[in-house]
Amino acid sequence: MKIDITGGWRLIYNGVSFRFRERRNDHLDWVSDQTRDLLTFTDLELHEHTSNGTVILQEPGYSYDSQTHLEIVGDPDRKDGSHKGKSLKLRADTANGMTGKDRLAYVKAAVAQGLHISRSLDGLRQVAIEVANERGDKVVPAPKSVGNWMLKSGPSPNARRLSALHEQKGNRERRYGPEILEIIDNVIKEKFLVLEPIPKSGIRTFVLHEIRRRNASRTSDFLPEVGEKVIRNQLALLTKFEILAAQKGPTIAFSKEGHAVEMPEPTRPLERVEIDHTVFDIIVVDPVNYLPIGRPTLAMAIDRCTRMPFGIHLSFDPPSLQTVMECLKNGLLAKSYLEQKKADTENPWNIDNDWPVGGIPHSLVVDLARENVSTDLRDFAFRVGINEVHFMPGRSPWYKGAIERFIGTTNRQVAHTSPGTTFSNTLEKAEYNAVGRAVVTLDELYEALHKWLVDIYQYNPHRGIGRTPRALWNDLTQKHRIRIVTDRREIDSVIGRSERSSMRRTGIKLLHLTYQSAEYGNFRDSPECKKLRGSDGKVKFLYDPADLKEVRIVKKNGDILTVPISRKWEQYAKNVSIWQHKCIIKYLNAENRAALEAHDLIKAKVELYDIMRKFRPKSSKRRGQSNNAKSERFVGTGRRAYSGDFKDIHTNFTPSDPVFAVVEPDQCQPTPSRQTVKKKQAGRNIVVLPSKSKDLSPKSVSQERDPYATIGPKNG
């Protein structure tokens, strides 16, 4: 085959322009005007190169962009609207609103009459009249215009070459120099692209001020003052996304102007579980005196495939590794505690259905919150059998939209319909007195959450899946098998944070506490312990941040060595969390007291416990709620999540705790009514608010050997 190439054709190869020189049978010679290099292709090779995109051919007589090497053509659908002046004669282009496709119709008719070979004004006039009548055009084009269109389109006419190029007319150079443009850009960046932007009309004021300030120090080369147009042109260089991201934040910018990438949906139950935290939009009250405590933190997880809730955890602890693990433990284990709560004789839960979700997810999706990025979460996930942990970008909730929408729905349908709700924003709240109308306790809120999740949410049709979550879960679990936890002890043994410590003869040290046992001593001298030691000579161990009674060492074969706390600290560390322990240490440091013996920490524990109990609800103001929430966190309200057959999650210091026996019972006075009981220990006044239903007579106290038994979270 032979390609139709004549003189004047050009070829672009590797960014270099070559001019057609001559044809030698099947070979085409090309020469570069710059380097004088010679390039030769056969017709077949040239066809293959143009098909692969390595060679670009340019026809003679047309304009091409020097950078992209594309032909400069117009939009074939754009109507011609030029020459609209009243003093000018109405042209056919303007009157008919002609596009490149319209002009092509005249050119084709002229070519069909052979007028491209022998041009004749009479012939072109007759063709123009016939086509105009056929198309119904208002004004017949002049014969010279039709002839010019034929010349412009060349031997292979197309609509793009016949389109107007009005948008490329005019001056393309910037009127102002780089210094003026730099001033405008700086003002836009500092005054407009901020959280508190000035209006667009105010940008010129700051630009003129800066120009005049610079001109004041010059004797020549003064900067010209600019108008509004150049500022509008600079603003036009910014996208709406950039403006919204600077003024409203990336989340708002993405929701309005972002390009969402739709992720592939999972096809199996528990293939992808998403987890997140929120401060619940409701104020919880104390169960005894019904004064407000504060807003609890809710951790939730959802199965992306079926939209079934996977796990929940509600407490006064801020988002942390502990709350994440408690939520995961609630999801990993069966929800058998529901049957126990429904059968409770004192406060039975009014729930009709079951919650069948449970098992080991294939992957876990979290954001870049501080509690998620630690290696402890990944280690915990891998130990329990979660194969993948995916971290989504920060401030990008659309990457885990299922859990974000699930939390929002939970807030709207549970919190926003209950007395004491704070709503999602102040505008929605209006004049509603959330504190004054708060009546829901943490236990009641837990029951309400389970009622909505179990009896309402899972049986309502979900728009994202086109059916109810429970029906989809039932169908898919019949087709796909679910991995479950084979041994509850595995979950309890691997949950917690990790630390490193030297294997001392006296035991493992953790924040002034010592852990020691006979098994530890034997393991310390074994060859297996040497394999676990790192380059620093230390061994990695785990501890439960909610209870410091023991630490665990994971051996090479996966076995767990549990090392209990030394007997010296046994009474103190019972049911003490890492946060409580740090508070006690901080309290001792503030009092300039050293904790050399276990008794010192026990005494400080009792004192600080009582001080925190003083914070418990006595104020409905915002600051009082903050102290109340800290108090509940110190007491341990809601620290443990419901999981498996675990019943009690709301008490940390139990009435039988021997720690509180350090206060002598004979120091207690009879209190037949609700009044303040004052005790004195080591020159310090300790104030306790006893319950209405509990008798604090010396007799009853001496029998229980615990004067603080009435101040547990259940009794006030």
XYZ file of C-alpha atoms in Angstrom:
716
model
C 0.000 0.000 0.000
C 1.023 3.604 -0.581
C 0.077 6.478 1.703
C -1.140 9.743 0.116
C 1.706 12.052 1.156
C 2.927 14.960 -0.950
C 5.184 17.951 -0.487
C 4.606 20.112 2.600
C 3.721 17.241 4.977
C 5.531 17.129 8.301
C 6.240 14.311 10.744
C 6.776 14.520 14.533
C 9.000 11.725 15.884
C 10.347 11.718 19.481
C 9.348 15.388 19.775
C 11.399 16.414 16.696
C 9.767 17.833 13.573
C 10.746 16.346 10.186
C 9.822 17.721 6.726
C 8.849 15.378 3.897
C 11.681 15.261 1.364
C 10.905 12.665 -1.298
C 9.452 9.238 -2.030
C 11.699 6.414 -3.235
C 9.348 3.643 -4.308
C 8.068 2.242 -0.971
C 10.375 4.428 1.144
C 9.541 7.906 2.394
C 12.425 10.189 3.308
C 12.071 12.885 5.977
C 14.622 15.503 7.025
C 14.859 17.638 10.171
C 15.192 21.390 9.600
C 17.067 21.783 12.898
C 19.530 18.873 13.028
C 19.457 17.900 9.303
C 18.997 14.281 10.396
C 17.482 11.943 7.830
C 14.617 9.611 8.689
C 13.251 6.899 6.391
C 10.079 4.827 6.766
C 8.273 2.462 4.470
C 4.553 2.992 3.939
C 3.749 0.017 6.164
C 6.162 1.142 8.917
C 4.737 4.667 8.856
C 1.193 3.299 9.145
C 2.220 1.143 12.151
C 3.985 4.056 13.876
C 0.989 6.388 13.505
C -1.298 3.622 14.784
C 0.929 3.106 17.851
C 1.127 6.840 18.549
C 4.905 7.103 18.148
C 4.595 9.250 15.002
C 2.324 12.264 14.327
C 1.624 13.415 10.752
C 0.728 17.039 9.971
C -0.989 18.033 6.731
C 0.109 21.155 4.873
C -1.981 24.311 4.976
C -3.249 23.906 8.577
C -2.173 25.317 11.922
C -0.833 23.093 14.704
C -0.009 23.775 18.341
C 3.760 23.899 18.905
C 3.528 22.137 22.274
C 0.910 19.418 21.795
C 1.289 19.151 17.972
C -2.515 19.017 17.722
C -4.357 20.765 14.902
C -5.873 24.071 15.969
C -9.563 23.623 15.265
C -12.813 24.841 16.768
C -15.865 23.244 18.284
C -18.038 21.861 15.455
C -21.195 22.458 17.527
C -20.431 26.052 18.494
C -22.650 28.596 16.758
C -21.123 31.642 15.157
C -22.171 34.807 16.978
C -19.627 37.309 15.622
C -20.292 40.621 13.866
C -23.449 41.521 15.753
C -22.952 45.253 15.456
C -25.965 47.243 14.265
C -23.944 49.221 11.732
C -22.653 46.096 9.994
C -24.453 44.116 7.356
C -25.914 40.921 8.770
C -23.721 37.983 7.794
C -24.910 34.474 7.031
C -22.764 33.038 9.858
C -24.429 35.245 12.450
C -27.957 35.234 11.052
C -28.063 31.452 10.689
C -26.050 30.701 13.833
C -23.860 28.465 11.716
C -21.582 25.799 13.131
C -18.804 23.820 11.544
C -21.298 21.115 10.643
C -23.501 23.665 8.819
C -20.580 24.947 6.735
C -19.610 21.374 5.916
C -23.008 20.883 4.231
C -22.241 23.756 1.774
C -18.717 22.450 1.124
C -19.943 18.923 0.381
C -22.535 20.238 -2.075
C -19.883 22.343 -3.852
C -17.441 19.423 -4.044
C -20.219 17.200 -5.445
C -20.650 19.730 -8.284
C -16.903 19.619 -8.989
C -16.413 23.240 -7.954
C -13.267 22.354 -5.963
C -11.565 21.659 -9.328
C -12.833 24.617 -11.331
C -14.181 27.367 -9.132
C -17.019 29.466 -10.556
C -18.793 32.266 -8.686
C -22.037 31.511 -10.509
C -21.748 27.841 -9.636
C -20.955 28.603 -5.978
C -23.876 31.091 -5.850
C -26.287 28.500 -7.237
C -25.043 25.844 -4.763
C -25.400 28.275 -1.860
C -28.996 29.116 -2.826
C -29.992 25.458 -3.186
C -28.459 24.400 0.163
C -29.879 27.437 1.991
C -33.394 26.701 0.695
C -33.034 23.037 1.580
C -31.831 23.805 5.114
C -34.136 26.781 5.670
C -31.337 29.260 6.424
C -32.411 32.880 6.758
C -29.476 34.383 4.850
C -27.755 32.776 1.850
C -23.940 32.697 2.227
C -21.913 34.656 -0.310
C -20.255 32.560 -3.032
C -16.818 33.794 -1.930
C -17.515 32.521 1.606
C -18.350 29.065 0.261
C -15.159 29.107 -1.818
C -13.093 30.117 1.232
C -14.651 27.291 3.208
C -13.547 24.828 0.531
C -9.980 26.126 0.670
C -9.967 26.014 4.467
C -11.216 22.419 4.649
C -8.685 21.113 2.117
C -8.900 17.825 0.238
C -10.493 16.013 3.208
C -13.172 18.362 4.612
C -14.357 17.969 8.214
C -16.519 20.021 10.541
C -13.757 20.811 13.043
C -11.660 22.620 10.419
C -14.667 24.687 9.429
C -15.460 25.782 12.998
C -14.876 29.346 14.205
C -11.882 30.094 16.405
C -13.167 33.206 18.114
C -12.022 32.006 21.548
C -8.422 32.102 20.353
C -8.584 35.706 19.245
C -7.258 38.635 21.235
C -4.142 39.241 23.307
C -2.731 36.143 25.009
C 0.036 37.854 26.966
C -0.356 38.925 30.590
C -0.732 42.666 30.941
C 0.931 42.907 34.354
C 4.363 41.713 35.323
C 5.272 38.901 37.728
C 5.639 41.250 40.729
C 2.026 42.447 40.441
C 0.780 38.878 40.019
C 2.829 37.818 43.054
C 1.206 40.545 45.169
C -2.263 39.445 44.067
C -1.495 35.792 44.753
C -0.152 36.585 48.222
C -3.240 38.619 49.131
C -5.519 35.841 47.887
C -3.568 33.268 49.900
C -3.406 35.289 53.122
C -6.802 37.014 53.052
C -9.121 34.899 50.907
C -7.949 31.278 51.206
C -8.423 31.186 54.989
C -11.122 30.067 57.398
C -12.319 33.676 57.814
C -12.077 35.000 54.232
C -12.665 38.530 53.097
C -15.184 39.012 50.234
C -13.855 38.949 46.679
C -14.633 42.632 46.320
C -12.240 43.407 49.187
C -9.180 41.760 47.646
C -8.389 44.781 45.451
C -8.207 47.039 48.513
C -5.377 44.999 50.034
C -3.636 44.684 46.651
C -3.681 48.444 46.106
C -2.419 49.007 49.654
C 0.565 46.741 49.053
C 1.315 48.338 45.651
C 1.247 51.841 47.125
C 3.410 50.727 50.041
C 6.069 49.475 47.644
C 5.830 52.517 45.392
C 6.413 54.788 48.391
C 9.975 53.496 48.700
C 10.783 53.807 44.968
C 11.976 56.667 42.833
C 11.334 54.943 39.495
C 9.784 51.800 38.002
C 6.558 52.370 39.871
C 4.088 49.523 39.969
C 0.783 50.226 38.174
C -2.457 50.061 40.061
C -4.631 47.150 38.993
C -8.328 46.803 38.319
C -10.851 44.142 39.208
C -10.377 42.137 36.013
C -6.845 40.933 36.739
C -7.951 39.854 40.222
C -10.864 37.930 38.729
C -8.456 36.263 36.302
C -6.188 35.165 39.156
C -9.167 33.833 41.104
C -10.279 31.946 38.007
C -7.058 29.939 38.182
C -8.293 28.397 41.454
C -10.694 25.487 41.404
C -13.820 25.418 43.552
C -12.336 22.488 45.433
C -9.215 24.484 46.387
C -11.306 27.422 47.597
C -13.659 25.239 49.666
C -10.776 23.206 51.112
C -9.072 26.379 52.356
C -12.236 28.065 53.657
C -14.355 25.130 54.878
C -11.960 22.211 55.193
C -11.266 19.147 53.013
C -14.358 17.284 54.194
C -16.779 19.991 53.032
C -14.762 20.471 49.851
C -15.001 16.797 48.973
C -18.698 16.580 49.783
C -19.447 19.453 47.370
C -16.775 19.285 44.671
C -14.761 16.117 45.257
C -14.584 13.124 42.981
C -15.698 10.058 44.918
C -14.037 6.764 44.043
C -16.465 3.912 44.515
C -14.761 1.007 46.276
C -15.624 -2.585 45.346
C -18.342 -3.909 47.629
C -17.576 -7.046 49.698
C -19.508 -10.174 48.783
C -19.140 -12.225 51.969
C -20.286 -11.582 55.546
C -17.536 -10.105 57.760
C -15.300 -9.615 54.742
C -14.914 -5.948 55.669
C -15.751 -4.537 59.109
C -15.564 -0.771 59.655
C -15.136 0.759 63.126
C -15.261 4.319 64.450
C -15.980 6.456 67.535
C -18.317 9.324 68.302
C -19.368 11.358 71.312
C -23.017 10.363 71.623
C -25.518 13.228 71.272
C -27.180 12.736 74.658
C -26.427 13.674 78.265
C -26.412 10.764 80.723
C -27.504 11.269 84.332
C -26.419 9.680 87.588
C -28.689 6.724 88.520
C -29.009 7.897 92.162
C -29.586 11.653 92.181
C -30.305 12.085 88.434
C -27.921 14.979 88.007
C -26.160 15.170 84.618
C -22.835 13.385 84.190
C -21.988 14.148 80.570
C -21.965 12.679 77.071
C -20.588 9.139 76.760
C -18.288 7.898 74.005
C -19.797 5.346 71.633
C -17.623 2.917 69.646
C -19.429 1.065 66.855
C -18.501 -1.477 64.186
C -20.537 -2.582 61.176
C -20.307 -5.356 58.588
C -19.998 -3.555 55.261
C -21.452 -6.433 53.207
C -24.731 -6.991 55.066
C -24.886 -3.659 56.985
C -25.475 -5.660 60.175
C -24.052 -4.066 63.358
C -20.945 -5.982 64.416
C -20.214 -4.586 67.887
C -20.734 -1.625 70.221
C -19.150 -0.200 73.360
C -20.423 2.719 75.475
C -18.348 4.330 78.226
C -16.969 7.584 79.551
C -13.449 6.725 78.397
C -12.234 8.803 75.442
C -11.428 6.974 72.191
C -8.466 4.754 72.911
C -7.002 1.344 72.200
C -9.034 -0.022 75.087
C -12.388 1.167 73.683
C -11.501 -0.210 70.236
C -10.636 -3.610 71.677
C -13.742 -3.697 73.855
C -15.889 -2.961 70.801
C -14.111 -5.679 68.815
C -14.511 -8.138 71.685
C -18.238 -7.425 71.712
C -18.339 -8.265 67.999
C -16.032 -11.278 68.031
C -17.980 -13.144 70.695
C -21.595 -14.293 70.663
C -24.157 -11.901 72.128
C -25.324 -14.427 74.739
C -25.514 -11.686 77.370
C -28.759 -10.552 75.719
C -30.624 -13.609 77.006
C -29.275 -12.996 80.498
C -30.321 -9.328 80.439
C -33.788 -10.255 79.173
C -34.153 -12.783 82.004
C -32.906 -10.381 84.671
C -35.426 -10.304 87.532
C -34.624 -6.753 88.683
C -34.237 -4.772 85.438
C -35.070 -6.984 82.462
C -34.353 -5.637 79.002
C -37.396 -5.281 76.753
C -35.898 -6.889 73.631
C -37.779 -9.406 71.488
C -35.248 -10.651 68.916
C -31.661 -11.900 68.888
C -28.408 -10.492 67.519
C -26.733 -13.290 65.555
C -23.658 -11.395 64.383
C -20.349 -12.688 65.672
C -17.104 -14.156 64.420
C -13.706 -13.172 63.095
C -13.684 -10.568 60.276
C -11.419 -10.974 57.288
C -10.390 -7.296 57.272
C -10.767 -4.323 59.608
C -11.110 -0.740 58.356
C -10.111 2.145 60.648
C -9.086 5.767 60.211
C -5.834 7.445 61.229
C -6.928 8.261 64.761
C -4.228 7.978 67.409
C -5.793 4.897 68.975
C -5.697 3.055 65.621
C -2.219 3.736 64.266
C -0.381 1.959 67.089
C 1.131 -1.438 66.451
C -0.906 -2.848 69.363
C -4.126 -2.795 67.339
C -2.517 -4.597 64.409
C -0.904 -7.139 66.714
C -4.249 -7.776 68.414
C -5.991 -8.166 65.041
C -3.447 -10.643 63.732
C -3.476 -12.687 66.942
C -7.240 -13.168 66.897
C -7.214 -14.020 63.182
C -8.099 -10.719 61.432
C -5.904 -10.969 58.340
C -5.889 -7.354 57.193
C -6.081 -3.918 58.841
C -6.728 -1.068 56.393
C -6.003 2.525 57.405
C -8.091 5.133 55.636
C -6.781 8.695 55.079
C -7.402 11.218 57.829
C -10.374 13.591 57.564
C -11.776 11.456 54.736
C -14.934 9.814 56.087
C -16.102 8.769 52.621
C -13.546 5.941 52.611
C -15.572 4.205 55.345
C -18.967 5.598 54.580
C -20.926 2.634 55.982
C -19.880 3.208 59.604
C -20.119 7.007 59.273
C -23.701 6.771 58.048
C -24.499 4.086 60.635
C -23.303 6.324 63.486
C -25.291 9.238 62.106
C -28.435 7.116 61.866
C -27.911 5.871 65.429
C -27.597 9.430 66.703
C -30.721 10.593 64.881
C -32.966 7.661 65.770
C -31.783 6.952 69.329
C -30.158 10.040 70.837
C -32.107 12.793 69.067
C -35.449 11.270 70.057
C -34.577 10.947 73.752
C -34.837 13.551 76.541
C -31.506 15.266 77.121
C -30.292 15.090 73.518
C -27.746 17.671 72.422
C -28.556 17.218 68.713
C -25.812 17.470 66.099
C -25.406 21.254 65.976
C -26.450 24.365 67.849
C -28.864 25.482 65.132
C -30.803 22.251 65.388
C -30.687 22.442 69.178
C -32.052 26.007 69.204
C -33.351 26.809 72.734
C -33.717 23.202 73.831
C -32.400 22.724 77.391
C -30.551 19.423 77.082
C -29.153 19.491 80.614
C -32.447 20.295 82.271
C -34.329 17.548 80.431
C -31.698 14.796 80.803
C -33.175 11.687 82.483
C -31.428 8.711 80.814
C -28.874 6.668 82.767
C -26.049 4.717 81.165
C -27.831 1.394 81.774
C -31.014 2.703 80.170
C -29.059 4.075 77.222
C -27.387 0.696 76.733
C -30.804 -0.966 76.701
C -32.188 1.606 74.247
C -29.237 1.074 71.907
C -29.731 -2.700 71.936
C -33.488 -2.293 71.454
C -32.954 -0.175 68.362
C -30.167 -2.351 66.933
C -31.817 -5.707 67.563
C -35.543 -5.045 67.107
C -35.641 -2.104 64.689
C -32.519 -1.475 62.603
C -31.779 -4.983 61.369
C -35.382 -5.488 60.210
C -35.758 -2.174 58.338
C -35.051 -2.124 54.568
C -31.648 -0.597 53.821
C -31.384 1.552 50.713
C -27.734 0.607 50.141
C -28.404 -3.138 49.862
C -32.033 -3.061 48.716
C -33.347 -5.272 51.520
C -33.190 -5.681 55.303
C -29.758 -6.320 56.846
C -31.071 -9.345 58.775
C -32.453 -11.022 55.628
C -29.187 -10.504 53.744
C -27.191 -11.781 56.711
C -29.340 -14.919 56.939
C -28.997 -15.627 53.195
C -25.242 -15.056 52.928
C -24.367 -16.949 56.096
C -26.069 -19.992 54.543
C -23.706 -19.732 51.559
C -20.514 -18.626 53.269
C -19.061 -19.957 56.479
C -18.110 -17.727 59.399
C -14.925 -18.192 61.398
C -15.533 -17.993 65.134
C -13.325 -17.704 68.193
C -12.414 -21.213 69.260
C -11.251 -20.330 72.767
C -12.472 -17.342 74.787
C -9.198 -17.354 76.676
C -7.379 -16.427 73.468
C -9.276 -13.140 73.298
C -8.754 -12.342 76.965
C -5.063 -13.198 76.777
C -4.121 -11.102 73.743
C -6.225 -8.011 74.391
C -4.185 -5.099 75.692
C -1.249 -2.813 75.067
C 2.350 -3.864 74.623
C 5.448 -2.703 76.458
C 9.058 -3.869 76.740
C 10.871 -4.622 79.962
C 14.066 -6.211 81.169
C 13.657 -9.677 82.647
C 14.879 -8.720 86.094
C 15.345 -11.142 88.929
C 12.831 -9.105 90.917
C 10.232 -9.284 88.125
C 8.761 -7.148 85.332
C 8.398 -3.434 86.026
C 5.436 -1.361 84.788
C 4.956 2.166 86.151
C 6.339 1.404 89.640
C 4.449 -1.933 89.809
C 6.209 -5.302 89.899
C 5.004 -8.589 88.413
C 6.554 -11.837 89.663
C 5.790 -15.567 89.938
C 7.564 -18.897 90.127
C 6.722 -19.651 86.476
C 8.267 -16.322 85.536
C 11.476 -17.211 87.340
C 11.728 -20.539 85.519
C 11.002 -18.953 82.155
C 13.549 -16.175 82.751
C 16.384 -18.710 82.930
C 15.162 -20.832 79.990
C 16.688 -20.801 76.466
C 13.301 -19.792 75.059
C 13.480 -16.489 76.938
C 16.796 -15.706 75.296
C 15.135 -16.072 71.881
C 12.504 -13.484 72.839
C 15.005 -10.863 73.971
C 15.540 -8.054 71.489
C 18.735 -6.186 70.735
C 18.095 -4.077 73.838
C 17.891 -7.187 76.022
C 14.211 -6.578 76.779
C 11.151 -8.771 76.269
C 7.820 -7.630 74.885
C 4.793 -8.196 77.128
C 1.079 -7.331 77.100
C -1.101 -5.778 79.770
C -4.795 -4.987 79.967
C -5.205 -1.185 80.237
C -8.482 -1.747 82.103
C -7.007 -4.024 84.790
C -3.379 -4.083 85.966
C -3.637 -7.342 87.900
C -1.353 -9.237 85.493
C 0.862 -9.061 82.416
C 1.262 -11.632 79.653
C 4.271 -12.784 77.643
C 3.610 -14.397 74.262
C 6.094 -17.188 73.637
C 7.524 -18.182 70.274
C 5.101 -21.099 69.964
C 2.112 -18.848 70.710
C 1.619 -19.956 74.316
C 0.806 -17.263 76.865
C 2.774 -16.919 80.094
C 0.631 -15.017 82.609
C 2.616 -13.192 85.273
C 0.483 -11.888 88.165
C 1.296 -8.761 90.107
C 3.464 -9.173 93.176
C 1.637 -9.854 96.427
C 2.963 -6.546 97.678
C 0.746 -4.702 95.162
C -2.070 -7.233 94.931
C -4.639 -5.337 96.978
C -3.881 -2.027 95.291
C -3.948 -3.199 91.658
C -7.261 -5.051 91.802
C -9.548 -3.576 89.099
C -7.275 -0.533 88.663
C -6.862 0.735 85.100
C -3.701 2.260 83.676
C -5.409 5.676 83.596
C -6.426 5.400 87.250
C -2.917 4.351 88.198
C -1.425 7.352 86.415
C -3.946 9.646 88.142
C -2.920 8.247 91.519
C 0.789 8.722 90.745
C 0.077 12.262 89.573
C -1.916 12.915 92.743
C 0.987 11.743 94.915
C 3.444 13.878 92.982
C 1.215 16.916 93.436
C 1.079 16.206 97.168
C 4.885 15.733 97.278
C 4.408 12.262 98.666
C 6.473 9.246 97.685
C 4.916 5.834 97.041
C 7.607 3.597 98.453
C 5.265 0.990 99.837
C 2.037 -0.565 98.633
C 0.227 1.034 101.546
C 1.092 4.485 100.173
C -0.592 3.739 96.866
C -3.568 2.107 98.573
C -4.043 5.159 100.758
C -3.728 7.496 97.773
C -6.191 5.337 95.845
C -8.838 5.722 98.549
C -8.244 9.447 98.888
C -8.358 10.125 95.164
C -11.379 7.879 94.743
C -13.232 9.902 97.328
C -12.128 13.198 95.816
C -13.389 12.084 92.423
C -16.649 11.003 94.026
C -17.069 14.531 95.289
C -17.193 15.587 91.654
C -20.098 13.267 90.998
C -23.123 15.158 90.067
C -23.508 18.322 92.011
C -23.602 20.766 89.108
C -25.547 20.922 85.894
C -23.208 23.444 84.316
C -20.897 22.519 81.487
C -17.791 22.594 83.666
C -19.538 20.440 86.245
C -20.373 17.886 83.566
C -16.711 17.671 82.590
C -15.736 16.857 86.181
C -18.611 14.391 86.418
C -17.458 12.553 83.322
C -13.903 12.370 84.692
C -15.288 11.029 87.933
C -17.230 8.296 86.140
C -14.136 7.416 84.160
C -12.089 7.127 87.348
C -14.752 4.992 88.997
C -14.794 2.792 85.898
C -18.378 3.229 84.748
C -18.871 1.344 81.474
C -15.191 0.470 81.118
C -15.923 -3.116 80.140
C -18.095 -3.915 77.134
C -20.838 -6.525 77.083
C -19.332 -9.602 75.434
C -20.167 -13.268 75.559
C -21.934 -13.986 78.858
C -20.290 -11.055 80.657
C -22.922 -9.392 82.852
C -21.706 -6.433 84.861
C -19.933 -3.655 83.001
C -20.636 -0.703 85.253
C -18.544 -1.349 88.333
C -14.820 -1.275 88.740
C -14.333 -0.824 92.494
C -16.490 -3.552 94.021
C -18.012 -3.411 97.532
C -15.925 -6.423 98.589
C -12.671 -4.749 97.607
C -10.398 -5.045 100.673
C -8.582 -1.883 99.648
C -11.188 0.254 101.351
C -10.766 -1.558 104.650
C -7.901 0.803 105.464
C -10.506 3.208 106.844
C -11.601 2.025 110.241
C -15.327 1.341 110.531
C -15.642 2.847 113.982
C -14.951 6.251 112.460
C -18.301 6.119 110.652
C -21.287 7.789 112.235
C -24.883 6.556 111.932
C -26.703 8.309 109.115
C -30.409 7.490 109.118
C -31.073 10.029 106.329
C -29.218 11.179 103.223
C -26.537 13.498 104.602
C -22.824 14.003 104.386
C -20.656 11.544 106.309
C -17.234 12.857 107.244
C -14.308 10.607 107.975
C -10.883 11.578 109.080
C -7.770 9.688 108.098
C -4.202 10.905 108.427
C -5.387 14.430 109.045
C -7.480 14.530 105.822
C -11.247 14.944 105.582
C -12.884 12.438 103.258
C -16.465 13.150 102.251
C -18.813 10.383 101.166
C -22.401 10.653 99.963
C -24.163 7.495 101.154
C -27.150 6.034 99.369
C -30.737 6.506 100.511
C -31.361 2.780 100.631
C -28.251 1.798 102.585
C -27.808 1.919 106.353
C -24.398 3.142 107.429
C -24.701 2.280 111.066
C -21.518 1.005 112.740
C -23.106 -2.418 112.964
C -23.763 -2.783 109.285
C -20.384 -1.316 108.400
C -18.514 -3.626 110.700
C -20.287 -6.611 109.204
C -19.297 -5.638 105.694
C -15.865 -4.364 106.703
C -16.277 -1.783 103.952
C -17.534 1.713 104.799
C -17.446 2.613 101.086
C -19.697 -0.191 99.947
C -22.540 2.266 99.388
C -20.691 4.512 96.955
C -20.195 2.111 94.089
C -21.466 3.278 90.714
C -24.676 1.274 91.130
C -25.532 2.745 94.510
C -24.275 6.275 94.029
